Tab-separated table of C-alpha atoms in Angstrom:
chain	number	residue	atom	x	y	z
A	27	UNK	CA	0.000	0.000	0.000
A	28	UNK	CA	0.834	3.422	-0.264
A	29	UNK	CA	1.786	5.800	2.151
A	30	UNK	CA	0.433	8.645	3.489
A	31	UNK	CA	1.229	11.754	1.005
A	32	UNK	CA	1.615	15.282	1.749
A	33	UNK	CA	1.461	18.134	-0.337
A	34	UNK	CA	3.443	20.305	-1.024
A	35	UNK	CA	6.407	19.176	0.667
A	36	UNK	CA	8.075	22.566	0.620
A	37	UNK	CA	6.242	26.061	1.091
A	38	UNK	CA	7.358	30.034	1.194
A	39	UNK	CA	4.849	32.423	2.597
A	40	UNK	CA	4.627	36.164	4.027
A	41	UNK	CA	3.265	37.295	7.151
A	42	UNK	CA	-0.245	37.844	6.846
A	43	UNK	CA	-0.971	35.357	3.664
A	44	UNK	CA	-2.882	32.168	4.177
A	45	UNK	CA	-2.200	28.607	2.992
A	46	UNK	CA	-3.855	25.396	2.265
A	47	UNK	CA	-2.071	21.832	2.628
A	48	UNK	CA	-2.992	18.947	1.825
A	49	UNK	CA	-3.189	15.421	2.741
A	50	UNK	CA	-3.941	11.952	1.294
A	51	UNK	CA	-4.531	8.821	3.360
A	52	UNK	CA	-3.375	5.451	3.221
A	53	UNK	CA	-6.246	3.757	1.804
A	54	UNK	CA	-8.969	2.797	3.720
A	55	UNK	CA	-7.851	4.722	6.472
A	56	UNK	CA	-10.899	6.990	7.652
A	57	UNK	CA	-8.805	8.967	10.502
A	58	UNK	CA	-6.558	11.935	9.788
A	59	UNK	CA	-4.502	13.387	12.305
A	60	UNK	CA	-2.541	16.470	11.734
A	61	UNK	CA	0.009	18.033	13.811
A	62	UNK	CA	2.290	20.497	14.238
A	63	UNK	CA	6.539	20.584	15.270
A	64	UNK	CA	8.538	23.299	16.021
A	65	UNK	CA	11.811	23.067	17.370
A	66	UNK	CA	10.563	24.747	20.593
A	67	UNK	CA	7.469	23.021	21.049
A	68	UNK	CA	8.193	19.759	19.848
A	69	UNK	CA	5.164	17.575	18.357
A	70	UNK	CA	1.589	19.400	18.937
A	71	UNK	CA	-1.597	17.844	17.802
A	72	UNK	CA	-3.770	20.249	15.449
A	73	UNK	CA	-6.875	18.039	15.274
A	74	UNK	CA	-8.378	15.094	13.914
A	75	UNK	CA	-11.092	13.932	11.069
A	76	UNK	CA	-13.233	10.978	10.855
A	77	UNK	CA	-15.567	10.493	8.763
A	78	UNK	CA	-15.861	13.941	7.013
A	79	UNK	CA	-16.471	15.625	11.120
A	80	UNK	CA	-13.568	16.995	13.692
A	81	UNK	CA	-13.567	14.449	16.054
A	82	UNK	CA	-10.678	16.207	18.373
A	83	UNK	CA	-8.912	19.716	18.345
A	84	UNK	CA	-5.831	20.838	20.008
A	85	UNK	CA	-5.302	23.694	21.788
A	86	UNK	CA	-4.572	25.987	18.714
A	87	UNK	CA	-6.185	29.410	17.269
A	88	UNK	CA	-8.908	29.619	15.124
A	89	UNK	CA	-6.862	30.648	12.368
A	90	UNK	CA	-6.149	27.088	12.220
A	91	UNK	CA	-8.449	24.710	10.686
A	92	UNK	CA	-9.006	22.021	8.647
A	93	UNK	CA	-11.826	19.559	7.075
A	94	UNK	CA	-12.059	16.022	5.338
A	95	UNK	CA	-13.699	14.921	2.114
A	96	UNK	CA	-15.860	11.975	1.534
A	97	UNK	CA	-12.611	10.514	0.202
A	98	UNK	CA	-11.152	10.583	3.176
A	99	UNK	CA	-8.351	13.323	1.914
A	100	UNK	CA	-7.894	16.045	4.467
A	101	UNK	CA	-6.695	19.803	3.929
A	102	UNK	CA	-5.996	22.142	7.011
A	103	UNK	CA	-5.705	25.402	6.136
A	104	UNK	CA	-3.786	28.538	8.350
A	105	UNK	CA	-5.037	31.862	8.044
A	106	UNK	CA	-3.158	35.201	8.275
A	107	UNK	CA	0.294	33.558	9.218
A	108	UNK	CA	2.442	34.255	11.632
A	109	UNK	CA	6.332	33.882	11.797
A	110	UNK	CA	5.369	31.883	14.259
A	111	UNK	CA	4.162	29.484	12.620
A	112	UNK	CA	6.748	28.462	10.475
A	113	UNK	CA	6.707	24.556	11.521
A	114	UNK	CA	7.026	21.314	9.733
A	115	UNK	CA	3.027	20.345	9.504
A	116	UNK	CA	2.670	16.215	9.840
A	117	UNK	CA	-0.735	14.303	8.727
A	118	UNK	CA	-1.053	10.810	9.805
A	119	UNK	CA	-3.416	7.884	8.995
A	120	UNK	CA	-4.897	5.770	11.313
A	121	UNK	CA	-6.818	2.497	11.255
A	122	UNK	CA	-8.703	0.356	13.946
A	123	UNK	CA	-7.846	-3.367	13.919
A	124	UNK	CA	-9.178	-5.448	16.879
A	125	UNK	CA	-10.098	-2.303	18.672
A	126	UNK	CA	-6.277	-0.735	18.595
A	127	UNK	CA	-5.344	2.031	16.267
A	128	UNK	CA	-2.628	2.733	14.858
A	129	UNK	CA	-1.167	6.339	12.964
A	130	UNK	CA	0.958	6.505	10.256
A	131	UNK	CA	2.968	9.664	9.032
A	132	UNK	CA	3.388	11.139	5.778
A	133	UNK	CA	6.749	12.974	4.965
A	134	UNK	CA	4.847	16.124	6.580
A	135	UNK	CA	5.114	19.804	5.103
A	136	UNK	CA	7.706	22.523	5.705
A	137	UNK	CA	6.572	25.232	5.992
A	138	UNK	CA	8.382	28.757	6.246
A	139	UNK	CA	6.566	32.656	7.010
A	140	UNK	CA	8.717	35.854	6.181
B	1	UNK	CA	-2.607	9.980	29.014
B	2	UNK	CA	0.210	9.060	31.385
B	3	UNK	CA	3.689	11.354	31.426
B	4	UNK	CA	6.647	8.815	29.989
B	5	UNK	CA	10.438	9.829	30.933
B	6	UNK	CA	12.888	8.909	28.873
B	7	UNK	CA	16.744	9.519	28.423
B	8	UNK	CA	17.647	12.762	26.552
B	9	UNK	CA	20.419	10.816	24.564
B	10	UNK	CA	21.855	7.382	24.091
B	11	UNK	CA	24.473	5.777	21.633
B	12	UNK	CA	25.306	2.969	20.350
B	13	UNK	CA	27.889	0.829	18.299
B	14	UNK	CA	27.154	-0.067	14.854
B	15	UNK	CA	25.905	-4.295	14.691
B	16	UNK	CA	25.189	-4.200	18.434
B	17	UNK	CA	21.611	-3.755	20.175
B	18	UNK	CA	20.433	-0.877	21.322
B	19	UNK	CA	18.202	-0.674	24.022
B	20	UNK	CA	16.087	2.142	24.558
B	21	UNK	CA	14.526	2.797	28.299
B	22	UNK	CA	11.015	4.574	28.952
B	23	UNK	CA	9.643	4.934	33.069
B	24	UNK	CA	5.743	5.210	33.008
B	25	UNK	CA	5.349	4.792	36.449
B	26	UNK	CA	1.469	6.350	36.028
B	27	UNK	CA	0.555	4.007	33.493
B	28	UNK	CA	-2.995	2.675	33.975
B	29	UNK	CA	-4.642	-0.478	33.176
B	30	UNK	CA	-5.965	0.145	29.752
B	31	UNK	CA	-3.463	2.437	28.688
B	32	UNK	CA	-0.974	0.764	25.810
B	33	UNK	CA	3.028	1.649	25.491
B	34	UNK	CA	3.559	2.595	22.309
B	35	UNK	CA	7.329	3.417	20.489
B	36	UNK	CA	7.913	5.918	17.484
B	37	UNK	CA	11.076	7.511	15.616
B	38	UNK	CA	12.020	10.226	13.893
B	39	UNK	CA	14.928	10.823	11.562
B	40	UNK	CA	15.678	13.756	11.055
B	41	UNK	CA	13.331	16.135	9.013
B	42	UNK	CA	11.251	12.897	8.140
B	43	UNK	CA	7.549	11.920	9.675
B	44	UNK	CA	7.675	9.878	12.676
B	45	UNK	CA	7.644	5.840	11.608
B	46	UNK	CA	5.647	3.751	13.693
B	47	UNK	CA	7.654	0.764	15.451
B	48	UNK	CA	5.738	-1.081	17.760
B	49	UNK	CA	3.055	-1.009	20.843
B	50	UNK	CA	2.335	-3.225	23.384
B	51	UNK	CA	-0.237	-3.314	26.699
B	52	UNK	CA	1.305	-5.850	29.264
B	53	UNK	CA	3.189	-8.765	26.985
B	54	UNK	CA	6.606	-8.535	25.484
B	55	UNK	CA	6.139	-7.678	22.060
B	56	UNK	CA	8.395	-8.696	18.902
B	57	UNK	CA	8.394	-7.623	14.633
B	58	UNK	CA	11.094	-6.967	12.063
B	59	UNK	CA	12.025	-3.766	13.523
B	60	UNK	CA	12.182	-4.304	17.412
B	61	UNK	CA	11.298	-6.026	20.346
B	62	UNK	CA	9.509	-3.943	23.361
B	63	UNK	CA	9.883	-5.195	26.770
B	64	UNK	CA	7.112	-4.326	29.401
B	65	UNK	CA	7.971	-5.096	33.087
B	66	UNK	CA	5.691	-6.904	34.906
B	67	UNK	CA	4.274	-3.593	37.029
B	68	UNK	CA	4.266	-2.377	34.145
B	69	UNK	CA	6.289	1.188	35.079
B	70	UNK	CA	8.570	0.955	32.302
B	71	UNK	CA	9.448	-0.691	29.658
B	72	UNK	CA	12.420	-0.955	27.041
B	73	UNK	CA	12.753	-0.731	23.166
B	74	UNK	CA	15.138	-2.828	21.723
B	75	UNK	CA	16.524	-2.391	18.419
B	76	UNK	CA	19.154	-6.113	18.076
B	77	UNK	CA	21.347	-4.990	15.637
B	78	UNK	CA	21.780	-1.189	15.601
B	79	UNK	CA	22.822	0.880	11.926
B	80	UNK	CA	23.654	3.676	11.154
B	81	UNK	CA	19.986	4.037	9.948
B	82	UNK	CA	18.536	3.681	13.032
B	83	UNK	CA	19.921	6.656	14.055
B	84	UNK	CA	16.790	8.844	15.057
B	85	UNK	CA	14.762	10.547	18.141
B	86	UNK	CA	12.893	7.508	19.737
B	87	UNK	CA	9.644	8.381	21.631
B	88	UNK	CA	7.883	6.309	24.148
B	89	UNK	CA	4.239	6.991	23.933
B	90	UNK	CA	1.599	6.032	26.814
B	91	UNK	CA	-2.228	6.129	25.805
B	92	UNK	CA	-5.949	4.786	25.927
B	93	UNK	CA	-7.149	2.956	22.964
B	94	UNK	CA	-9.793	2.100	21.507
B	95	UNK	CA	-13.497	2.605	23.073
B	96	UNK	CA	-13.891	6.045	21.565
B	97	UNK	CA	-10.466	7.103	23.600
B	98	UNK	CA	-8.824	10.258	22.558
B	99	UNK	CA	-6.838	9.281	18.787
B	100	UNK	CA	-4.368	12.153	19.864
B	101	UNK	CA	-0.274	10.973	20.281
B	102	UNK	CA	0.989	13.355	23.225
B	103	UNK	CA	4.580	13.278	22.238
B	104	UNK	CA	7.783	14.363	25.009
B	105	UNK	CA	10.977	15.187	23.471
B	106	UNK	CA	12.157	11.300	22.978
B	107	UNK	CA	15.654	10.514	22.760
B	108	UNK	CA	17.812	10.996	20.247
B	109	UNK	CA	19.706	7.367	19.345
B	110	UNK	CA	23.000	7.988	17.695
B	111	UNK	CA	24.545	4.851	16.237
B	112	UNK	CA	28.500	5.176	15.625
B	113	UNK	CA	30.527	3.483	13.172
């Protein structure tokens, strides 16, 4: 199977612009997971879809968001960025076999705010 | 989920096995050990979870002491590309739990030539 595929791997915005990445499951994987890591903060969870609703949401602004489509696919999408947010953004898949899940990471997006 | 501790750094000799400590001394019953790593710049790569049993695959084994308070990755025969930031990962599963990974800052396995 195919992993879990990010994209765009690499991404330059200013201060103030807003972006869109994107996300593609392993397939039939109906969870997506997406987080956040900084070399201060570490590893932060954003939030996570199933089935096309937000299921859980870190503690992050509103200017963070994302959604899921019927394909399972996921985009999150930052508004007016902040240097701060500069980060490498992760999505991961997860299944449910014999009630344990399990999440799988894509390569994850870098992304950089001047 | 329950606070792991783990080692800030560790190293290791190319061909021998590393073995990677994690204290969970909060751990409750129905909360699962799991073990990811990160190489650098790269997504973390699942390696293995386990509840109360020693666990085994082609990447590791994870030993869980019988308490249950810590527990120890072991990697048999160490390369170069296992070099990586190991984290130890305590959480409920399953029954609706929380699917969030609460990730400390891991330690950073460095395996020498």
């Amino acid at each position: 199977k195919a992993g879990v595929t990010q994209t765009p791997r690499y991404l330059i915005k200013t201060r103030g612009q807003q972006v869109t990445l994107s996300c593609s499951p392993i397939s039939g994987h109906r969870s997506v997971s997406w987080y956040q890591q900084t070399p201060g903060q570490g590893l932060q969870f954003l939030f996570e879809y199933f089935s096309e609703t937000q299921r859980n949401k870190g503690n992050f602004p509103g200017r963070f968001s994302g959604r899921q489509f019927s394909n399972s696919r996921s985009e999150m999408n930052v508004s007016t960025l902040e240097l701060g947010d500069s980060a490498l953004y992760l999505c991961a898949s997860s299944y449910v076999a014999g009630g344990l899940e399990t999440q799988y990471f894509g390569p994850g997006t870098r992304l950089l705010v001047l | 989920d329950a606070k792991t501790t783990q080692p800030t750094s560790m190293d290791c000799a190319e061909g021998r096995a590393a073995n990677l400590p994690c204290n969970h001394s909060t751990i409750s019953g129905n909360e699962y050990v799991y073990w990811y790593r990160q190489i650098h710049s790269q997504g973390p790569q699942y390696i293995i979870h386990g509840l109360k049993n020693n666990e085994t695959n082609e990447m590791a084994s994870l030993i869980i002491t019988e308490d249950r308070k810590s527990s120890t990755l072991i990697l048999p025969h160490a390369t170069l590309r296992d070099t990586a930031v190991y984290y130890c990962i305590v959480r409920v599963v399953g029954g609706g739990s929380n699917y969030k990974l609460t990730f400390g800052k891991g330690t950073l396995l460095t395996v020498n030539p």
